[in-house]
XYZ file of C-alpha atoms in Angstrom:
562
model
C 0.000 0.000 0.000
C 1.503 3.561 -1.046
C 2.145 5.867 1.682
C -0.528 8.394 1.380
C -3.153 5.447 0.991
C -1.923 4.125 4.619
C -2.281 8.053 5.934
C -5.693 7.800 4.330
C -7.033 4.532 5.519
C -5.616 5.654 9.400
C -7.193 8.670 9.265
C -10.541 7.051 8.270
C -9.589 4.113 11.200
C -9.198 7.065 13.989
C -12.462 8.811 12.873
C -14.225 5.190 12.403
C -12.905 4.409 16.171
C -13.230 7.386 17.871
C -17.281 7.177 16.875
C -17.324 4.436 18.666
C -16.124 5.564 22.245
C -18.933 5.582 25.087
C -18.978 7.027 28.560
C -18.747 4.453 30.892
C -22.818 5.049 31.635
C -23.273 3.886 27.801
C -20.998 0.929 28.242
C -22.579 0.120 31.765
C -25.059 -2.560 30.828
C -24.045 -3.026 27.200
C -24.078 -6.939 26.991
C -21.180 -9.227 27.515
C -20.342 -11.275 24.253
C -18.828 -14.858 24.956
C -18.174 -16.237 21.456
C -16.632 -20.475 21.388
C -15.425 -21.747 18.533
C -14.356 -25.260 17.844
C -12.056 -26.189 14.249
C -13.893 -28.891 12.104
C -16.739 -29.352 14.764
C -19.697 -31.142 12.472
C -23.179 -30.036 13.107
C -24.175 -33.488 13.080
C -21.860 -34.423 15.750
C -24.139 -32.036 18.472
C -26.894 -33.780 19.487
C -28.751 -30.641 19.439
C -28.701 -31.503 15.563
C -28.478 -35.189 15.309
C -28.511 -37.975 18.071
C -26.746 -40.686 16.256
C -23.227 -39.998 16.739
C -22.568 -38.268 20.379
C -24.359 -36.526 23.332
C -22.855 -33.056 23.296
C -25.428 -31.881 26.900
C -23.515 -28.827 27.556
C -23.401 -27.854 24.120
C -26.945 -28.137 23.833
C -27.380 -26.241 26.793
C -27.033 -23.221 24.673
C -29.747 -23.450 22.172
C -31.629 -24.766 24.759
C -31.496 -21.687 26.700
C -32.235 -19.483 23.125
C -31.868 -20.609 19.158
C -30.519 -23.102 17.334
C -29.711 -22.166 13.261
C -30.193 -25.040 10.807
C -29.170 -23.140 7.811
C -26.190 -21.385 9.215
C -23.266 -21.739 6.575
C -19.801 -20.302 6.023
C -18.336 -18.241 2.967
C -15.486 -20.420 2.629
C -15.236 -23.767 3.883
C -11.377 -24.045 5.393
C -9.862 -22.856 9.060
C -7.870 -19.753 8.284
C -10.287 -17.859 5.765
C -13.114 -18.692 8.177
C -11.508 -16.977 11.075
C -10.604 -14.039 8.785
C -14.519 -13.601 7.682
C -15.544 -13.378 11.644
C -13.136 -11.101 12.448
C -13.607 -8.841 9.658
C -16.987 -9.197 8.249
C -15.752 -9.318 4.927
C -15.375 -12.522 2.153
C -12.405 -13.826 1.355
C -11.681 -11.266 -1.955
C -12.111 -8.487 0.047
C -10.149 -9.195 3.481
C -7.709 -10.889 0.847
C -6.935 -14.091 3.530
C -8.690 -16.653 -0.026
C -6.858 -19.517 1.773
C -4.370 -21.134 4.157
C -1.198 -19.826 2.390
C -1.478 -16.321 1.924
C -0.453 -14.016 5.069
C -3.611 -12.343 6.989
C -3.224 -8.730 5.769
C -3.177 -6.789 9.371
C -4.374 -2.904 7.580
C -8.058 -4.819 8.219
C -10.460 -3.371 10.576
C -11.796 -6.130 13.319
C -14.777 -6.068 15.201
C -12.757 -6.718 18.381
C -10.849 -3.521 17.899
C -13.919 -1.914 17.498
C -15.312 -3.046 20.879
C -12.235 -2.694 22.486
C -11.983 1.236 21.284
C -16.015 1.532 22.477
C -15.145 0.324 26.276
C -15.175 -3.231 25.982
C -12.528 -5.231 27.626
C -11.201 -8.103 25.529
C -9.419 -11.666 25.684
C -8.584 -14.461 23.340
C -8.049 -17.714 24.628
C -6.852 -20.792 22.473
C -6.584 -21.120 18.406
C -6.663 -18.021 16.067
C -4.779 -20.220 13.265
C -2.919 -17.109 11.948
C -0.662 -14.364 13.272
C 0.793 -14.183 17.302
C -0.179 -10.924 17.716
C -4.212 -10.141 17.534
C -5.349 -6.682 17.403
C -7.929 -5.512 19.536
C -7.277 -8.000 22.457
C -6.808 -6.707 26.105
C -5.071 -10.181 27.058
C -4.828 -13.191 24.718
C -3.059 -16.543 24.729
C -3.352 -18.536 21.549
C -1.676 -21.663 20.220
C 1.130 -21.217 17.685
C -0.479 -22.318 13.846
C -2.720 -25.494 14.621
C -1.160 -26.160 18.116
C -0.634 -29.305 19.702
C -3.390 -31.752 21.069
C -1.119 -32.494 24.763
C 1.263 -29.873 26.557
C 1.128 -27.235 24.049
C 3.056 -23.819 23.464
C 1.138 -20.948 23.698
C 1.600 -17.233 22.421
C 0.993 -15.068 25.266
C 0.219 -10.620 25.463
C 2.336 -10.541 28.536
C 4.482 -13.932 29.199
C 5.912 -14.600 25.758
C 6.227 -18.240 24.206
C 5.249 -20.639 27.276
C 4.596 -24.037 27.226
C 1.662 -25.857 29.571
C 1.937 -29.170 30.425
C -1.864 -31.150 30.031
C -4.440 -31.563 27.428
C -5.202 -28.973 25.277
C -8.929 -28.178 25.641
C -8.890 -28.474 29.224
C -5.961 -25.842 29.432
C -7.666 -23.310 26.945
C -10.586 -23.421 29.444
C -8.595 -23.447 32.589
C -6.856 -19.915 30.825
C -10.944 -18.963 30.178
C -11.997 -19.375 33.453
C -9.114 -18.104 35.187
C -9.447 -14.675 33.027
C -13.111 -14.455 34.297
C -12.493 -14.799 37.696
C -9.193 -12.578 38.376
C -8.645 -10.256 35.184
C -12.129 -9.324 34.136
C -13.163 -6.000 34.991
C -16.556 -6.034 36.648
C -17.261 -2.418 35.858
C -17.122 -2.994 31.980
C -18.663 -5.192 29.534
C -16.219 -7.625 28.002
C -15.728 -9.768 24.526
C -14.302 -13.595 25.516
C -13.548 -15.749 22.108
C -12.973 -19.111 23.328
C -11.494 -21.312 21.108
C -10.945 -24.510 20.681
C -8.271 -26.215 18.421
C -10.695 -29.899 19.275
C -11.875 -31.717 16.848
C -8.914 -30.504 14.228
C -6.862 -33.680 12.562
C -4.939 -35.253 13.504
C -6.928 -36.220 16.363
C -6.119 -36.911 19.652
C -9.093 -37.225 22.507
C -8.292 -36.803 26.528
C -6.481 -39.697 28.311
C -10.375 -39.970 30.127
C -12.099 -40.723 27.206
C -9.661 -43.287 25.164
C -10.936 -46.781 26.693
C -14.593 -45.837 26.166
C -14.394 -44.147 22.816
C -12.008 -46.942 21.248
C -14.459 -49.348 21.714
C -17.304 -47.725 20.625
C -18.867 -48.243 17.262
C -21.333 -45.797 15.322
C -23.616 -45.830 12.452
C -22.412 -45.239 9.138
C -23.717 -42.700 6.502
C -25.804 -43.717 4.025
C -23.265 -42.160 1.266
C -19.860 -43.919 2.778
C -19.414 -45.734 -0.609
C -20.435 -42.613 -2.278
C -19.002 -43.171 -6.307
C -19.546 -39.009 -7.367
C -21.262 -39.813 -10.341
C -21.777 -36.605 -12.585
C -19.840 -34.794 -10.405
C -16.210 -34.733 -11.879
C -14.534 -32.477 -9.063
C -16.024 -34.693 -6.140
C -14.558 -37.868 -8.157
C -10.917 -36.386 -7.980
C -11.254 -35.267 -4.700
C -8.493 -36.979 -2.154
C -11.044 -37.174 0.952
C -11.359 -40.911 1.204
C -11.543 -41.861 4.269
C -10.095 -45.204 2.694
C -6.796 -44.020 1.227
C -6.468 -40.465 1.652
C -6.490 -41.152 5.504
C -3.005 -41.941 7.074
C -2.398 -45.574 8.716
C -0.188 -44.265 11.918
C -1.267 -40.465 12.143
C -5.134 -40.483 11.397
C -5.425 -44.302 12.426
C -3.514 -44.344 14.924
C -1.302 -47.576 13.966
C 1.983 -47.726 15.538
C 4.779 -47.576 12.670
C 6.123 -50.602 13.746
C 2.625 -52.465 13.205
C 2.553 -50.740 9.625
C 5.583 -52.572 9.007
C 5.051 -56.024 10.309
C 1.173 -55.870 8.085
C 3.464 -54.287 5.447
C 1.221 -51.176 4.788
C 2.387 -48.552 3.001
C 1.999 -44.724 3.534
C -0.490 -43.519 2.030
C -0.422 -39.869 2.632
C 3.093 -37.798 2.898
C 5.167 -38.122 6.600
C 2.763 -40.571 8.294
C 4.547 -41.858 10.415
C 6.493 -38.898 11.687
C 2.815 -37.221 12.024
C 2.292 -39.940 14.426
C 5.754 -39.265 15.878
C 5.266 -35.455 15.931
C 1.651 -36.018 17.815
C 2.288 -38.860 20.236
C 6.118 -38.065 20.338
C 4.471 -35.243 22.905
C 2.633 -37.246 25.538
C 4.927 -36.968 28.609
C 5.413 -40.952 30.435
C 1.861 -41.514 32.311
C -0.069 -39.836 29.206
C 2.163 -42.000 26.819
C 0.849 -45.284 29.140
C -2.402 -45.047 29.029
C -2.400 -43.939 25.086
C -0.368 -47.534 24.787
C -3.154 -49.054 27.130
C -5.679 -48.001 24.450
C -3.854 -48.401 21.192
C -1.925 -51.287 21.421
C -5.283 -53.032 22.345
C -6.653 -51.549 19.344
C -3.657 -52.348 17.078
C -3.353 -55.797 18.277
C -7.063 -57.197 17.589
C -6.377 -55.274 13.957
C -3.535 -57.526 12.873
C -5.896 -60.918 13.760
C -8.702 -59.261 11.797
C -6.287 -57.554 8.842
C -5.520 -61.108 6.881
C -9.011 -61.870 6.500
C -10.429 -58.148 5.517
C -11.844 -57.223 2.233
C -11.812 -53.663 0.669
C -15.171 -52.835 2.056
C -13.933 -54.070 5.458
C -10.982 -52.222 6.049
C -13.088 -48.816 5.037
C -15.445 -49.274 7.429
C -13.078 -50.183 10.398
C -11.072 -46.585 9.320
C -14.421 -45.244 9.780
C -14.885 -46.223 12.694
C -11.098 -45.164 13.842
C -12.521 -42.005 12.580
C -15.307 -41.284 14.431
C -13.840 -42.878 17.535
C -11.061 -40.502 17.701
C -13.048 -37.543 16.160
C -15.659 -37.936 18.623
C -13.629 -38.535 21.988
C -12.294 -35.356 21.203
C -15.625 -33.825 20.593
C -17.033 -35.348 23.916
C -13.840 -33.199 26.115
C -15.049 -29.997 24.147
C -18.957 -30.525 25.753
C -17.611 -31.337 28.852
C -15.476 -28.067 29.104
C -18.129 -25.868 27.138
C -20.011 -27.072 30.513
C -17.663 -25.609 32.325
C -18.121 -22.337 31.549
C -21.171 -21.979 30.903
C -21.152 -23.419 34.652
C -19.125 -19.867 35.970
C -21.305 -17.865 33.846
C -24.074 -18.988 35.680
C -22.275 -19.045 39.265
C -21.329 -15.531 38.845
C -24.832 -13.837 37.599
C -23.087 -13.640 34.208
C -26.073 -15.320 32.096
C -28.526 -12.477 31.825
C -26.766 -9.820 30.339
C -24.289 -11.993 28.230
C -25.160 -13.201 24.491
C -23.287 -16.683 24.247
C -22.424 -18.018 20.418
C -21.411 -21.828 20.101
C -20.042 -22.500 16.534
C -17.123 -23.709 14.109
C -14.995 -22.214 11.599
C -17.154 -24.654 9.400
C -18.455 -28.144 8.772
C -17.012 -31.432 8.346
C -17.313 -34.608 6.422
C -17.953 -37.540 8.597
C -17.896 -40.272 6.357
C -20.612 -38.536 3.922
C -19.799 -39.410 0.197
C -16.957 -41.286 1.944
C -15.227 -38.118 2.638
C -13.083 -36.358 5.762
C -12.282 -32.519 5.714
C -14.031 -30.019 4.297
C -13.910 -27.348 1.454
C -16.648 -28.325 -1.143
C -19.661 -26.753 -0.711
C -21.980 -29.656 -0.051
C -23.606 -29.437 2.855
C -21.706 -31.104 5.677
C -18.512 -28.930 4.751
C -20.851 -25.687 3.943
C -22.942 -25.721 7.215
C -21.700 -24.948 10.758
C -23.594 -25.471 13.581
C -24.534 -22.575 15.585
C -26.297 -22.010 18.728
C -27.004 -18.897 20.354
C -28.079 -17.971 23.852
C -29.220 -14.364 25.165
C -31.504 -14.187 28.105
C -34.541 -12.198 27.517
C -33.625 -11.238 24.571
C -33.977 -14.667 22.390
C -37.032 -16.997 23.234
C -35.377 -20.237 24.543
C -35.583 -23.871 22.447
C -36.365 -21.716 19.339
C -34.892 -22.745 15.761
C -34.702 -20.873 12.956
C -33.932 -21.939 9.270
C -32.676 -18.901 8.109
C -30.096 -18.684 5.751
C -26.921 -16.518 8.223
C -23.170 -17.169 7.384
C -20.143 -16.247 8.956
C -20.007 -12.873 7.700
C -22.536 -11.865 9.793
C -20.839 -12.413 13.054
C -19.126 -9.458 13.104
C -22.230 -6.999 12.326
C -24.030 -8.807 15.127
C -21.609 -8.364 17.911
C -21.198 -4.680 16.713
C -25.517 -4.321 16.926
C -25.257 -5.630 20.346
C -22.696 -3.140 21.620
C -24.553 -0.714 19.762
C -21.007 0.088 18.422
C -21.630 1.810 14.839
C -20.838 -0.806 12.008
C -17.976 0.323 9.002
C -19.591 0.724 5.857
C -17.619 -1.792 4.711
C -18.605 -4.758 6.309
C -20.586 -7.304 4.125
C -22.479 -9.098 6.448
C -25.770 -8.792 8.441
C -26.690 -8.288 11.342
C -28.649 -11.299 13.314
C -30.608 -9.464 15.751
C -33.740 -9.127 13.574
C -33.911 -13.204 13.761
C -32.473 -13.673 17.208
C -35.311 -10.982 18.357
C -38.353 -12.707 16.145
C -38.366 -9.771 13.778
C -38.311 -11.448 10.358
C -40.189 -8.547 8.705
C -36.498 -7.110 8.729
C -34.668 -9.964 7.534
C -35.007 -10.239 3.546
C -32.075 -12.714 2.821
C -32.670 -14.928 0.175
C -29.966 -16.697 -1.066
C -25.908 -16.668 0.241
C -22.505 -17.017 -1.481
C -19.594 -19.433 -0.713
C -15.747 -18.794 -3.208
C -13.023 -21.839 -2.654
C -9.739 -20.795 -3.689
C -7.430 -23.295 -1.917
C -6.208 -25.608 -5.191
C -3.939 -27.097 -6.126
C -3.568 -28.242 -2.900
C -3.854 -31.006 -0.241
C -7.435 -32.876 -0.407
C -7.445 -32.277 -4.708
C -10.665 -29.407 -4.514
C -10.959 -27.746 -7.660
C -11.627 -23.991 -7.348
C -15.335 -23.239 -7.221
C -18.143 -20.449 -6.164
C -21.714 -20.651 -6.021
C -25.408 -19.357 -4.605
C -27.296 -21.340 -2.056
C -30.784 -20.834 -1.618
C -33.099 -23.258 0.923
C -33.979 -25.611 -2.130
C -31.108 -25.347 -4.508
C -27.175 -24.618 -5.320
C -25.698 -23.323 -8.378
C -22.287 -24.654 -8.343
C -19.755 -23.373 -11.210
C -15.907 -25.028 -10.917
C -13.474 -23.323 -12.486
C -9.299 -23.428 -13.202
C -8.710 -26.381 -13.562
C -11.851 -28.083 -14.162
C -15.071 -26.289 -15.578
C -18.342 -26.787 -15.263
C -21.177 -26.106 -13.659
C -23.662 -28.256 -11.271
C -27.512 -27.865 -9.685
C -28.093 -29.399 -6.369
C -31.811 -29.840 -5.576
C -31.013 -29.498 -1.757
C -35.296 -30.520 -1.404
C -35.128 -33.909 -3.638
C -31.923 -34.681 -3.139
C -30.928 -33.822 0.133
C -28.073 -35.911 0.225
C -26.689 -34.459 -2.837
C -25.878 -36.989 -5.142
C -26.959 -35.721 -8.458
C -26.157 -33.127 -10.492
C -29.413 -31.802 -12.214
C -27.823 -28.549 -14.503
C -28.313 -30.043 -17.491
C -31.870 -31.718 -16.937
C -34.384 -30.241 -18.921
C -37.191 -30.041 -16.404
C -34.642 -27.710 -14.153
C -34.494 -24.629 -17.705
C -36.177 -22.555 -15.388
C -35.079 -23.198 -11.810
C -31.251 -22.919 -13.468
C -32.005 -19.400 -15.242
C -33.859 -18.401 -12.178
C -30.262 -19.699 -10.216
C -27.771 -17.541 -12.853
C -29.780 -14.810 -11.848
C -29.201 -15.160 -8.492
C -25.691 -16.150 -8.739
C -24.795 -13.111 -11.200
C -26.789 -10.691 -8.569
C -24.671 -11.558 -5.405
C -21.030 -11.877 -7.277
C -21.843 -8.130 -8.449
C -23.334 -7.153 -4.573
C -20.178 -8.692 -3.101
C -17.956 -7.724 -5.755
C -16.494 -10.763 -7.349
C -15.564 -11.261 -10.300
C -13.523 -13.375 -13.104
C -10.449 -10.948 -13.159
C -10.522 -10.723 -9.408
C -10.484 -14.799 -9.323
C -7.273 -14.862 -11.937
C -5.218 -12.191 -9.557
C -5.778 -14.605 -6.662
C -4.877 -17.683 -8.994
C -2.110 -15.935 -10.283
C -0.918 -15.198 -6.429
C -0.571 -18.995 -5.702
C 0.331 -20.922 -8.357
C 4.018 -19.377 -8.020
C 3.413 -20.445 -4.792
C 2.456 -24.109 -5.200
C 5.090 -24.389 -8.388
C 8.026 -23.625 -5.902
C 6.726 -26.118 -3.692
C 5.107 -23.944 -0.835
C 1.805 -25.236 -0.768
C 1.290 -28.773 1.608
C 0.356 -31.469 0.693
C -0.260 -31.418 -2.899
C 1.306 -34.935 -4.868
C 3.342 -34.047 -7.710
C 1.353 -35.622 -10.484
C -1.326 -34.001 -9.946
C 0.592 -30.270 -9.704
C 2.425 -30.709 -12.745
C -0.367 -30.757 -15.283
C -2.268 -27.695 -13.624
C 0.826 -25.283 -13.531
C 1.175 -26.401 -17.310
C -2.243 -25.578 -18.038
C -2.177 -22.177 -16.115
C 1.595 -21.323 -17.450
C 0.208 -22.124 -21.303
C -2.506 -19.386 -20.482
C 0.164 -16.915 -18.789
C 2.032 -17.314 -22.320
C -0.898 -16.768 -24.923
């Protein structure tokens, strides 16, 4: 940025903030925000949504107590962009963070600056994913990049680079709770994000939890065999749960059994993931791991000789979901514990409380793991909101709310004025029963991320409640309808049906009318494709396998060139 733009854009930043500023008798009984975020966290792994897979009671406290969302989506489907959408209110293309590669750019405006300039006191406990030095943030610790499931580092305001011995979501909560009760400021209203690095790969549950949840076994999806048919991008996709999935790191096989059953790697540095993970656990947590995984390991070798294909998917399934869920299950249980203070200390009344994830996750659904697509189960994040008073408890609403619209909310709440900026909406109309000013129809998700791990081709598209218009682009091109109504477990692609002429001219409109309200655009898509693929050709990108880079930077170098 030249020089006299950066005068001009901290001029407009002082007037923007100084607007803000209250007496303390305005910030007096402003509300307290507490905002919890888990990474990856599945809606359908919160019983408030779905029974089958794990009771999540403390979770469900919270929409208990006010709403849960059943539409609630994300404008970008992987960790870093995510976070970069809350805290700015913006999509990707404008707040430029498209993916997990490119730096945050720090010039942008976040709503916690904003409360923190209006009175608010503020703290950030746990993972932000990007940067070690949040703006806005009266005290924050936060885990260096992804952070480490047992005694993790931590980037501290006022200690440094420290290192706490335990398990990882019960020390983010112990740092919570122990902010609460001797560095919060009674006088003042405050802004807590709580956030959890649970249930990010590669997982690794509480030392409680790992003889129950190892033995456990859970209901599979009805798409686990899932073959992508019509849908060209999904079929390239390296998801599989069976053989995109690591042996020793996702599995949890010891190297030395890979050896002895003479399996393979089958994703890059297994078995030092395993190392890097497990290599961590001090000697009691590294005993009863062993107590739980050797017994695991061991009746795996008498079943192995005897397994078919379909067998040995459905047993990494169900490694899956056991170790997916145990972590899960020590995210409730701590959730529970502060919602427990809040309620203790006369906190719940005047304090909105948001339970959500940077986005959704694939568990097991078309046979998949991670995210990024925009089918549903990667799309949707679960969110549950509580506010005393305010929102009518065990209420649900359908409405379609991403993301973007955290930041606009939280802003409406401290009745902090909102930059003009900001792309999102504010929730308060829904969370208030006041629909006659809510007139959202239809949403917009952009995935940039590719080439890169996981094999998701670049793609954008409008969701409405019945339908998606999906168009892929870069490297593969075309377009798909989802009939979210009739096909609600999105298997077909119905763009080129004839009965749909209408519903897919209707969709193009709707598509062309939120790329041009959000402005994005072809050009701006090439200057972000043109950003990375220098990138991924001098091997900076993870996790992407060499046959499949080479032909794409031909392609896009053979376009540079004409």
């Amino acid at each position: 940025m030249k020089k006299h733009q950066i005068l001009l854009a901290s001029l407009i930043f002082t007037v923007v903030l100084s607007s803000c500023k209250k007496n303390n008798s305005e910030t007096k009984n402003r509300p307290n925000i507490v905002f919890i975020m888990s990474d990856d966290h599945a809606y359908q792994a919160i019983s408030a949504y779905d029974t089958s897979l794990i009771n999540t009671p403390n979770i469900d406290r919270i929409a208990k107590l006010g709403m849960l969302f059943t539409n609630a989506s994300v404008t970008n489907s992987i960790c870093a962009p995510s976070r970069a959408t809350i805290l700015t209110g913006k999509h990707s293309h404008i707040n430029g963070k498209v993916d997990n590669v490119s730096p945050f750019d720090t010039t942008n405006v976040t709503f916690p600056q904003l409360l923190q300039k209006s009175g608010y006191q503020t703290a950030m406990f746990g993972k932000l994913h990007f940067g070690n030095n949040p703006k806005g943030f009266d005290q924050f610790k936060i885990l260096p990049g992804q952070g480490s499931y047992y005694n993790p580092d931590f980037i501290t305001k006022n200690e440094g680079e420290i290192n706490v011995s335990g398990y990882v979501t019960d020390i983010i909560t112990d740092m919570t709770i122990d902010w609460l009760e001797s560095e919060r400021k009674k006088e003042d209203p405050f802004l807590l994000m709580y956030l959890h690095k649970a249930p990010h790969r590669s997982w690794l549950m509480a030392e409680r939890h790992m003889d129950e949840f190892t033995q456990k076994e859970f209901r599979e999806p009805k798409t686990l065999f899932d073959k992508h048919e019509g849908m060209p991008a999904a079929k390239v996709a390296k998801m599989n749960i069976d053989g995109d999935m690591g042996w020793a790191a996702d599995s949890k096989l010891y190297p030395d059994v890979m050896d002895e059953l003479s399996l393979e790697e089958q994703i890059g540095y297994d078995k030092l993931r395993f190392e890097m993970g497990v290599g961590r656990l001090n000697e009691t947590q590294r005993a009863n791991f062993d107590k739980a995984y050797r017994r695991v390991a061991e009746d795996f070798k008498k079943k192995y000789p005897k397994m078919t294909d379909e067998d040995l998917a459905k047993w990494r399934y169900q490694r899956y979901m056991q170790d997916y869920l145990g972590t899960i299950k020590s995210v409730d249980e701590n959730v529970g514990r502060v919602l427990d203070y809040l309620e203790q200390n006369d906190l719940m009344e005047n304090t909105i409380i948001v339970y959500t994830s940077d986005q959704g996750f694939y568990l097991g659904e078309h046979g998949w793991f991670d995210k990024r697509f925009v089918y549903d189960e990667s799309l949707k994040t679960p969110l549950l909101v509580s506010w005393p008073e305010r929102i009518k408890a065990n209420s649900v609403s359908n409405e379609l709310v991403q993301n973007l619209d955290f930041a606009q909310t939280f802003l409406d709440v401290a009745e902090v004025e909102q930059p003009d900026d900001m792309q999102g909406e504010s929730l308060i109309p829904i969370l208030t029963n006041n629909l006659d000013d809510w007139k959202r129809e239809a949403v917009y998700y952009h995935y940039y991320e590719h080439p890169s791990e996981h094999n998701v081709n670049r793609h954008y598209a409008a969701i409405t409640k019945d339908y998606k218009l999906i168009h892929h682009y870069f490297d593969l091109d075309y377009w798909e309808l989802i009939d979210r109504k009739k096909d609600p477990l999105e298997q077909h692609n119905y763009y080129d049906d004839p009965s749909y002429k209408e519903i897919r001219k209707e969709m193009h409109k709707k598509l062309d009318d939120l790329r041009e309200l959000y402005g994005d655009n072809e050009k701006i898509s090439q200057e972000y494709i043109d950003d990375f693929m220098p990138l991924a050709k001098d091997g900076k990108v993870f996790g992407v396998e060499k046959p499949i880079l080479d032909p794409i930077i031909e392609k896009w170098e053979a376009t540079k060139n004409n």
